[in-house]
Coordinates of C-alpha atoms and ligand atoms in Angstrom, one line a residue:
X1 CA 116.7 78.8 100.7
X2 CA 115.2 77.9 97.3
X3 CA 116.5 74.7 95.6
X4 CA 120.1 74.8 94.3
X5 CA 118.7 74.8 90.8
X6 CA 117.3 78.3 91.3
X7 CA 120.7 79.8 92.1
X8 CA 122.4 77.8 89.4
X9 CA 119.9 79.0 86.7
X10 CA 120.1 82.6 88.0
X11 CA 123.9 82.6 87.6
X12 CA 123.7 81.0 84.2
X13 CA 121.3 83.6 83.1
X14 CA 123.5 86.4 84.4
X15 CA 126.5 84.9 82.5
X16 CA 124.5 84.7 79.3
X17 CA 123.5 88.4 79.6
X18 CA 127.0 89.7 80.4
X19 CA 128.8 87.5 77.9
X20 CA 132.4 88.0 79.1
X21 CA 134.6 88.8 82.1
X22 CA 133.8 87.9 85.7
X23 CA 131.4 89.1 88.3
X24 CA 132.7 89.8 91.8
X25 CA 130.0 89.7 94.4
X26 CA 131.0 90.8 97.9
X27 CA 129.0 89.3 100.7
X28 CA 128.4 91.4 103.9
X29 CA 130.5 91.0 107.0
X30 CA 129.6 91.4 110.6
X31 CA 129.9 95.0 111.8
X32 CA 130.6 96.1 115.4
X33 CA 128.1 98.6 116.9
X34 CA 130.4 100.0 119.5
X35 CA 133.2 97.5 119.7
X36 CA 134.1 94.6 117.5
X37 CA 132.3 91.8 119.3
X38 CA 129.0 93.7 119.9
X39 CA 127.7 93.4 116.4
X40 CA 124.7 94.7 114.6
X41 CA 122.3 91.9 113.6
X42 CA 123.8 90.4 110.4
X43 CA 122.0 91.0 107.1
X44 CA 123.5 89.5 103.9
X45 CA 123.8 91.7 100.8
X46 CA 120.7 91.2 98.8
X47 CA 122.4 90.7 95.4
X48 CA 124.6 88.1 97.0
X49 CA 121.4 86.5 98.4
X50 CA 119.8 86.5 95.0
X51 CA 122.6 84.6 93.3
X52 CA 123.9 82.5 96.1
X53 CA 121.2 82.5 98.8
X54 CA 123.6 82.1 101.7
X55 CA 122.8 84.1 104.9
X56 CA 126.4 83.8 106.3
X57 CA 128.9 86.5 106.9
X58 CA 132.5 86.3 105.6
X59 CA 131.7 85.1 102.1
X60 CA 132.5 86.5 98.7
X61 CA 131.9 85.0 95.3
X62 CA 133.1 85.1 91.7
X63 CA 130.9 84.2 88.8
X64 CA 133.6 83.6 86.2
X65 CA 131.9 83.9 82.8
X66 CA 135.0 83.3 80.7
X67 CA 135.8 80.0 82.4
X68 CA 132.2 79.1 83.2
X69 CA 132.9 78.7 87.0
X70 CA 131.0 79.8 90.1
X71 CA 133.3 80.0 93.1
X72 CA 132.6 80.7 96.7
X73 CA 135.5 82.2 98.7
X74 CA 135.4 81.9 102.5
X75 CA 137.2 80.3 105.5
X76 CA 136.2 77.3 107.5
X77 CA 135.6 77.9 111.2
X78 CA 138.6 77.4 113.4
X79 CA 138.3 75.6 116.7
X80 CA 138.6 79.0 118.5
X81 CA 135.4 80.2 116.6
X82 CA 133.5 76.9 117.2
X83 CA 134.1 77.3 120.9
X84 CA 131.8 80.5 120.7
X85 CA 129.5 79.7 117.9
X86 CA 129.1 75.9 118.1
X87 CA 129.7 73.7 115.2
X88 CA 128.4 75.0 111.9
X89 CA 128.0 73.6 108.4
X90 CA 131.2 73.5 106.4
X91 CA 131.6 75.9 103.5
X92 CA 131.3 72.9 101.2
X93 CA 128.0 72.0 102.7
X94 CA 126.8 75.6 102.4
X95 CA 128.0 75.9 98.9
X96 CA 126.1 72.8 97.8
X97 CA 122.8 74.4 98.9
X98 CA 123.6 77.1 96.3
X99 CA 124.6 74.6 93.7
X100 CA 128.3 75.6 93.9
X101 CA 131.0 72.9 94.0
X102 CA 134.0 75.1 93.9
X103 CA 135.0 76.4 97.3
X104 CA 138.2 78.2 98.0
X105 CA 139.9 80.0 100.9
X106 CA 139.5 83.8 101.1
X107 CA 143.2 84.2 100.6
X108 CA 142.8 82.9 97.0
X109 CA 140.4 85.6 96.0
X110 CA 142.9 88.3 95.2
X111 CA 145.3 86.1 93.3
X112 CA 142.2 84.9 91.2
X113 CA 141.3 88.5 90.4
X114 CA 144.9 89.3 89.7
X115 CA 145.0 86.6 87.0
X116 CA 141.8 87.8 85.5
X117 CA 143.2 91.4 85.3
X118 CA 146.4 90.1 83.8
X119 CA 144.3 88.4 81.1
X120 CA 142.4 91.7 80.6
X121 CA 139.1 90.1 81.6
X122 CA 136.6 92.7 82.6
X123 CA 135.7 92.5 86.3
X124 CA 132.1 93.6 87.0
X125 CA 130.9 94.7 90.4
X126 CA 127.9 96.5 91.7
X127 CA 128.0 99.9 93.6
X128 CA 129.0 99.6 97.3
X129 CA 127.0 101.0 100.2
X130 CA 129.2 100.0 103.0
X131 CA 132.6 101.5 103.7
X132 CA 134.1 98.0 104.2
X133 CA 133.0 97.0 100.7
X134 CA 134.8 100.0 99.3
X135 CA 137.9 99.1 101.2
X136 CA 137.7 95.5 100.0
X137 CA 137.3 96.6 96.4
X138 CA 140.2 98.9 96.6
X139 CA 142.5 96.3 98.1
X140 CA 141.3 93.4 95.9
X141 CA 141.6 95.4 92.7
X142 CA 144.6 97.6 93.6
X143 CA 142.5 100.8 93.2
X144 CA 143.0 104.2 94.8
X145 CA 140.2 105.7 97.0
X146 CA 137.4 106.8 94.8
X147 CA 138.7 104.6 92.0
X148 CA 136.0 101.9 92.1
X149 CA 133.8 102.1 89.0
X150 CA 130.7 99.8 89.2
X151 CA 129.7 98.0 86.0
X152 CA 126.7 99.4 84.3
X153 CA 126.1 96.2 82.2
X154 CA 126.1 94.2 85.5
X155 CA 123.7 96.7 87.2
X156 CA 121.3 96.5 84.2
X157 CA 121.3 92.7 84.1
X158 CA 120.8 92.4 87.9
X159 CA 118.0 95.0 87.9
X160 CA 116.2 93.3 85.0
X161 CA 116.4 89.9 86.6
X162 CA 115.5 91.0 90.1
X163 CA 112.7 93.3 88.9
X164 CA 110.8 90.3 87.4
X165 CA 109.8 88.2 90.4
X166 CA 109.5 84.4 89.9
X167 CA 106.6 82.4 91.3
X168 CA 108.7 81.1 94.2
X169 CA 109.8 84.7 95.0
X170 CA 106.2 85.9 94.9
X171 CA 105.2 83.1 97.3
X172 CA 108.0 84.2 99.6
X173 CA 107.0 87.9 99.5
X174 CA 103.4 86.9 100.2
X175 CA 104.6 85.2 103.4
X176 CA 106.2 88.5 104.4
X177 CA 103.0 90.4 103.5
X178 CA 100.9 88.0 105.6
X179 CA 102.9 88.6 108.7
X180 CA 103.1 92.3 107.9
X181 CA 99.3 92.5 107.8
X182 CA 99.2 90.8 111.2
X183 CA 101.6 93.4 112.6
X184 CA 99.3 96.2 111.4
X185 CA 96.1 94.5 112.8
X186 CA 97.8 94.1 116.1
X187 CA 98.6 97.8 116.2
X188 CA 95.1 98.9 115.2
X189 CA 93.6 96.8 117.9
X190 CA 96.0 98.0 120.6
X191 CA 96.2 101.8 120.0
X192 CA 94.6 103.6 122.9
X193 CA 95.1 106.9 124.7
X194 CA 97.9 106.8 127.2
X195 CA 100.1 104.2 125.4
X196 CA 103.6 105.1 124.4
X197 CA 104.8 104.9 120.9
X198 CA 107.6 102.5 122.0
X199 CA 104.9 100.2 123.5
X200 CA 103.2 100.2 120.1
X201 CA 106.5 99.4 118.4
X202 CA 107.0 96.5 120.8
X203 CA 103.6 95.1 120.0
X204 CA 104.2 95.3 116.2
X205 CA 107.7 93.9 116.2
X206 CA 106.7 91.0 118.5
X207 CA 104.5 89.8 115.7
X208 CA 107.4 89.6 113.3
X209 CA 109.6 87.9 115.8
X210 CA 107.1 85.3 117.0
X211 CA 106.6 84.3 113.3
X212 CA 110.3 83.7 112.8
X213 CA 110.8 86.9 110.9
X214 CA 112.3 90.3 111.6
X215 CA 111.5 93.8 110.5
X216 CA 112.3 94.7 106.9
X217 CA 113.2 98.3 107.9
X218 CA 113.1 100.4 111.1
X219 CA 109.5 100.7 112.2
X220 CA 107.7 104.0 112.1
X221 CA 105.2 104.1 114.9
X222 CA 104.1 107.6 115.5
X223 CA 101.3 110.1 116.3
X224 CA 103.3 112.5 114.1
X225 CA 102.6 110.9 110.8
X226 CA 103.5 114.2 109.0
X227 CA 107.2 113.4 109.8
X228 CA 107.8 110.9 107.1
X229 CA 110.5 108.8 108.5
X230 CA 110.0 109.4 112.2
X231 CA 112.3 107.1 114.2
X232 CA 111.6 108.4 117.7
X233 CA 109.1 106.5 119.9
X234 CA 108.8 108.7 122.9
X235 CA 105.4 110.3 122.5
X236 CA 102.2 109.4 124.4
X237 CA 99.2 108.5 122.3
X238 CA 96.5 111.1 123.1
X239 CA 92.8 111.1 122.5
X240 CA 91.9 112.8 119.2
X241 CA 95.2 111.8 117.5
X242 CA 95.9 109.4 114.6
X243 CA 98.5 106.7 115.0
X244 CA 100.6 106.0 111.8
X245 CA 102.4 102.7 111.5
X246 CA 104.8 102.0 108.7
X247 CA 106.2 98.5 109.3
X248 CA 107.0 95.3 107.5
X249 CA 108.3 91.8 108.1
X250 CA 111.2 90.2 106.4
X251 CA 111.3 86.4 105.8
X252 CA 114.4 84.5 106.8
X253 CA 115.3 84.3 103.1
X254 CA 115.4 88.1 103.0
X255 CA 112.1 89.0 101.2
X256 CA 110.2 92.0 102.5
X257 CA 106.7 93.2 103.2
X258 CA 106.0 97.0 103.6
X259 CA 102.7 98.3 104.7
X260 CA 101.4 101.5 106.4
X261 CA 98.2 102.1 108.3
X262 CA 96.7 105.1 110.1
X263 CA 94.2 104.3 112.8
X264 CA 92.5 106.5 115.5
X265 CA 94.0 106.4 119.0
X266 CA 90.3 106.5 120.1
X267 CA 88.0 103.8 118.9
X268 CA 86.5 106.0 116.2
X269 CA 87.8 108.4 113.6
X270 CA 86.6 112.0 114.2
X271 CA 84.6 113.6 111.3
X272 CA 87.7 115.7 110.5
X273 CA 89.9 112.6 110.4
X274 CA 87.4 110.8 108.2
X275 CA 87.5 113.5 105.6
X276 CA 91.3 113.3 105.1
X277 CA 91.4 109.5 105.6
X278 CA 88.7 108.9 102.9
X279 CA 90.5 111.2 100.5
X280 CA 93.7 109.2 101.0
X281 CA 91.7 106.0 100.4
X282 CA 90.2 107.5 97.2
X283 CA 93.8 108.3 95.9
X284 CA 94.8 104.7 96.7
X285 CA 91.8 103.2 94.9
X286 CA 92.4 105.5 91.9
X287 CA 96.0 104.3 91.7
X288 CA 95.2 100.6 92.1
X289 CA 92.5 100.7 89.4
X290 CA 95.2 101.7 86.9
X291 CA 97.7 98.9 87.6
X292 CA 98.4 96.6 84.6
X293 CA 101.2 95.9 82.3
X294 CA 102.3 98.8 80.1
X295 CA 101.0 101.6 82.3
X296 CA 103.8 104.0 83.2
X297 CA 103.9 104.2 87.0
X298 CA 104.5 108.0 86.7
X299 CA 100.9 108.3 85.4
X300 CA 99.6 106.3 88.3
X301 CA 101.4 108.6 90.7
X302 CA 100.0 111.6 89.0
X303 CA 96.5 110.2 89.1
X304 CA 96.8 109.8 92.8
X305 CA 98.1 113.4 93.1
X306 CA 95.2 114.7 91.1
X307 CA 92.8 112.8 93.3
X308 CA 94.3 114.4 96.4
X309 CA 94.5 117.9 94.8
X310 CA 90.8 117.6 93.8
X311 CA 89.7 116.6 97.3
X312 CA 91.8 119.3 98.9
X313 CA 90.2 121.8 96.5
X314 CA 86.8 120.6 97.6
X315 CA 87.9 121.3 101.2
X316 CA 89.0 124.8 100.2
X317 CA 92.7 124.0 101.0
X318 CA 93.7 124.0 97.3
X319 CA 92.2 126.1 94.5
X320 CA 92.5 126.7 90.8
X321 CA 92.7 124.1 88.0
X322 CA 93.6 120.7 89.5
X323 CA 95.5 119.4 86.4
X324 CA 97.6 122.6 86.3
X325 CA 98.2 122.5 90.1
X326 CA 99.6 119.0 89.8
X327 CA 101.8 119.8 86.7
X328 CA 103.1 122.7 88.8
X329 CA 103.7 120.5 91.8
X330 CA 101.6 122.4 94.2
X331 CA 100.0 119.2 95.6
X332 CA 103.4 118.2 96.9
X333 CA 103.0 120.5 99.9
X334 CA 100.5 117.7 101.1
X335 CA 101.8 114.7 99.2
X336 CA 105.6 115.2 98.8
X337 CA 106.5 111.5 98.5
X338 CA 106.4 109.1 95.6
X339 CA 103.4 106.8 95.2
X340 CA 105.4 103.7 95.7
X341 CA 108.6 101.8 95.1
X342 CA 109.8 98.4 94.0
X343 CA 109.9 95.7 96.7
X344 CA 111.7 92.4 97.0
X345 CA 114.9 91.3 98.7
X346 CA 115.1 95.0 99.8
X347 CA 112.2 96.9 101.0
X348 CA 113.2 99.6 98.5
X349 CA 114.3 97.0 96.1
X350 CA 117.9 97.5 94.7
X351 CA 118.1 101.1 95.8
X352 CA 121.8 100.5 96.0
X353 CA 121.9 99.8 92.3
X354 CA 120.4 103.2 91.5
X355 CA 116.8 104.2 91.3
X356 CA 117.3 105.4 87.7
X357 CA 118.0 101.8 86.6
X358 CA 115.5 100.1 88.9
X359 CA 112.5 102.5 88.6
X360 CA 113.3 104.6 85.4
X361 CA 115.0 102.1 83.1
X362 CA 117.8 104.6 82.6
X363 CA 115.6 107.6 81.9
X364 CA 116.4 110.7 84.0
X365 CA 114.5 111.5 87.1
X366 CA 112.7 114.8 87.7
X367 CA 114.3 117.2 90.1
X368 CA 111.0 118.9 91.0
X369 CA 110.0 118.8 94.7
X370 CA 107.6 115.9 95.0
X371 CA 108.4 114.1 91.7
X372 CA 112.1 113.8 92.7
X373 CA 111.0 111.5 95.5
X374 CA 109.2 109.1 93.0
X375 CA 111.3 106.0 93.0
X376 CA 109.3 104.2 90.3
X377 CA 108.1 105.7 87.1
X378 CA 108.6 103.2 84.3
X379 CA 105.9 101.3 82.5
X380 CA 104.8 98.4 84.6
X381 CA 105.7 94.8 83.6
X382 CA 104.4 91.4 84.6
X383 CA 106.3 90.3 87.7
X384 CA 107.0 93.7 89.1
X385 CA 106.2 93.9 92.9
X386 CA 105.8 97.4 94.4
X387 CA 104.0 99.4 97.0
X388 CA 101.1 101.8 96.7
X389 CA 101.4 104.4 99.4
X390 CA 99.8 107.8 98.8
X391 CA 99.7 110.0 101.8
X392 CA 98.3 113.4 102.9
X393 CA 100.4 115.3 105.4
X394 CA 100.1 118.7 107.0
X395 CA 103.7 119.8 107.7
X396 CA 104.2 123.0 109.7
X397 CA 107.7 123.8 108.5
X398 CA 107.0 123.2 104.8
X399 CA 103.7 125.2 105.0
X400 CA 105.5 128.1 106.7
X401 CA 108.3 128.1 104.1
X402 CA 106.2 127.9 101.0
X403 CA 103.8 130.6 102.4
X404 CA 106.7 132.9 103.1
X405 CA 108.1 132.3 99.7
X406 CA 104.7 132.8 98.1
X407 CA 105.0 129.4 96.4
X408 CA 102.0 128.1 94.4
X409 CA 99.8 130.8 95.8
X410 CA 97.4 130.4 92.8
X411 CA 96.9 126.8 93.9
X412 CA 97.2 126.8 97.7
X413 CA 94.8 128.6 100.1
X414 CA 97.3 129.1 102.9
X415 CA 94.7 130.4 105.4
X416 CA 92.7 127.2 105.0
X417 CA 95.8 124.9 105.0
X418 CA 97.0 126.5 108.3
X419 CA 93.8 125.4 110.0
X420 CA 94.9 121.8 109.5
X421 CA 98.3 122.2 111.0
X422 CA 98.5 119.8 114.0
X423 CA 96.4 117.2 112.2
X424 CA 99.4 115.1 111.4
X425 CA 99.5 112.8 108.5
X426 CA 97.7 109.9 106.9
X427 CA 99.3 107.1 104.9
X428 CA 98.1 103.7 104.0
X429 CA 100.3 101.3 102.0
X430 CA 99.8 98.0 100.3
X431 CA 101.9 95.7 98.2
X432 CA 101.0 94.8 94.6
X433 CA 102.1 92.4 91.9
X434 CA 101.6 93.1 88.2
X435 CA 100.1 90.0 86.5
X436 CA 99.6 89.3 82.8
X437 CA 96.0 90.6 83.0
X438 CA 96.3 93.4 85.6
X439 CA 97.4 93.2 89.2
X440 CA 97.0 91.3 92.5
X441 CA 97.4 92.6 96.1
X442 CA 99.9 90.6 98.0
X443 CA 99.0 89.2 101.4
X444 CA 95.6 89.2 103.0
X445 CA 95.3 92.9 103.2
X446 CA 94.7 95.0 106.3
X447 CA 91.5 96.8 107.4
X448 CA 91.4 99.9 105.2
X449 CA 88.1 101.7 105.3
X450 CA 87.2 103.7 108.4
X451 CA 84.4 101.1 109.0
X452 CA 86.8 98.2 108.7
X453 CA 89.4 99.8 111.1
X454 CA 86.7 100.7 113.6
X455 CA 85.1 97.3 113.6
X456 CA 88.5 95.7 114.2
X457 CA 89.1 98.1 117.2
X458 CA 85.8 97.0 118.7
X459 CA 86.4 93.3 118.3
Ligands
LIG501 N1 108.3 101.8 104.4 C1 109.3 102.8 104.4 C2 109.5 103.4 103.1 O1 108.9 103.0 102.1 O2 110.2 104.4 103.0
MN502 MN1 107.1 101.9 101.4

């Protein structure tokens, strides 16, 4: 945890921004996978972590603005629990680490909220993403199903605070990025024909675990990089294929790293692989060169898209005017994702609070295929941390559908595009911070150019 002062000052800042009422922050509870006592690994809610830092289940909190009080609600362990879990710090000891002196039993939470409602104090809460949070809200606030209305002022205040990373948060994210880079290097060195994707996953996740971290999201370790969120691990790595890894570490405090790499299963990239790989790299460099305060990330995304479209035109896969092709969205057959997303305590930071607030500052998102997947579009500000992850994918289903519909036939040469089906996909991903003068890559970086990756595989 950071020092208690960090959490005290974050809560004071939140109170100042909201001005009145109280904030109800629900911590996460343990959830049974298939029966009550066989639980998923516990992960605290990230907004709770941001304001209270405590990685323990069974806690809820109130930040009472009207009465200037921060209260932690929870229950001390009974001897029955201690028999199974061993002795643990008391709630009062935990609360002290978060700079909280007021600790009360869980049973006092509802009466506390009842009194606030009776006094017509606004009760602010964020959107829920777990069914048990909805049930808690309904019973704590006497609401009917569907009746919970998250507070927009709270969402905006939390997003603004969490979007601007402090120096100690950046140092923590950098720790995650350092281990994340080690995970990718281990995979690049290990990938060989005959290995199973699940063996690659084990190599990658071991690095996180042996560094006291865990994965910040389910690892993607696949020879089918064209399947964007591929969560099966059964394929055998074959000669001539590319292995795409999208994996990240999460520090014990909950801060994430998120990187992607695409390395040859053989020691060397084939000439065909190099062409697409180098184009993906060019898109990444074009994007990174633009990163500085004030630049709208939508423009950075579109620059990466134009770079990819231009390269694909050189290969005969796309045709026509590159700018017009990107405005029309034709490049999205090969680059259907967003260029990047905010990163912090969540790998897609605060996605539960709404992308429109986090990445668009309340402006509406495009509904166009491709652009609708762009999670970050707003002008960049000092302290923003986000990913840069352009990709080039040859997706059989999408190609067949668009061809049958005659989509973008002025910009896509389907006969040429079909020759690349079976190639898979290429994505590299790095994590960046916006500084006052420009940007800084977080972590030591991973081998990127074909030469760097090949020399690592030979070492
Ligand atoms: N690294 C997973 C994602 O960005 O969706
Ligand atoms: Mn990502």
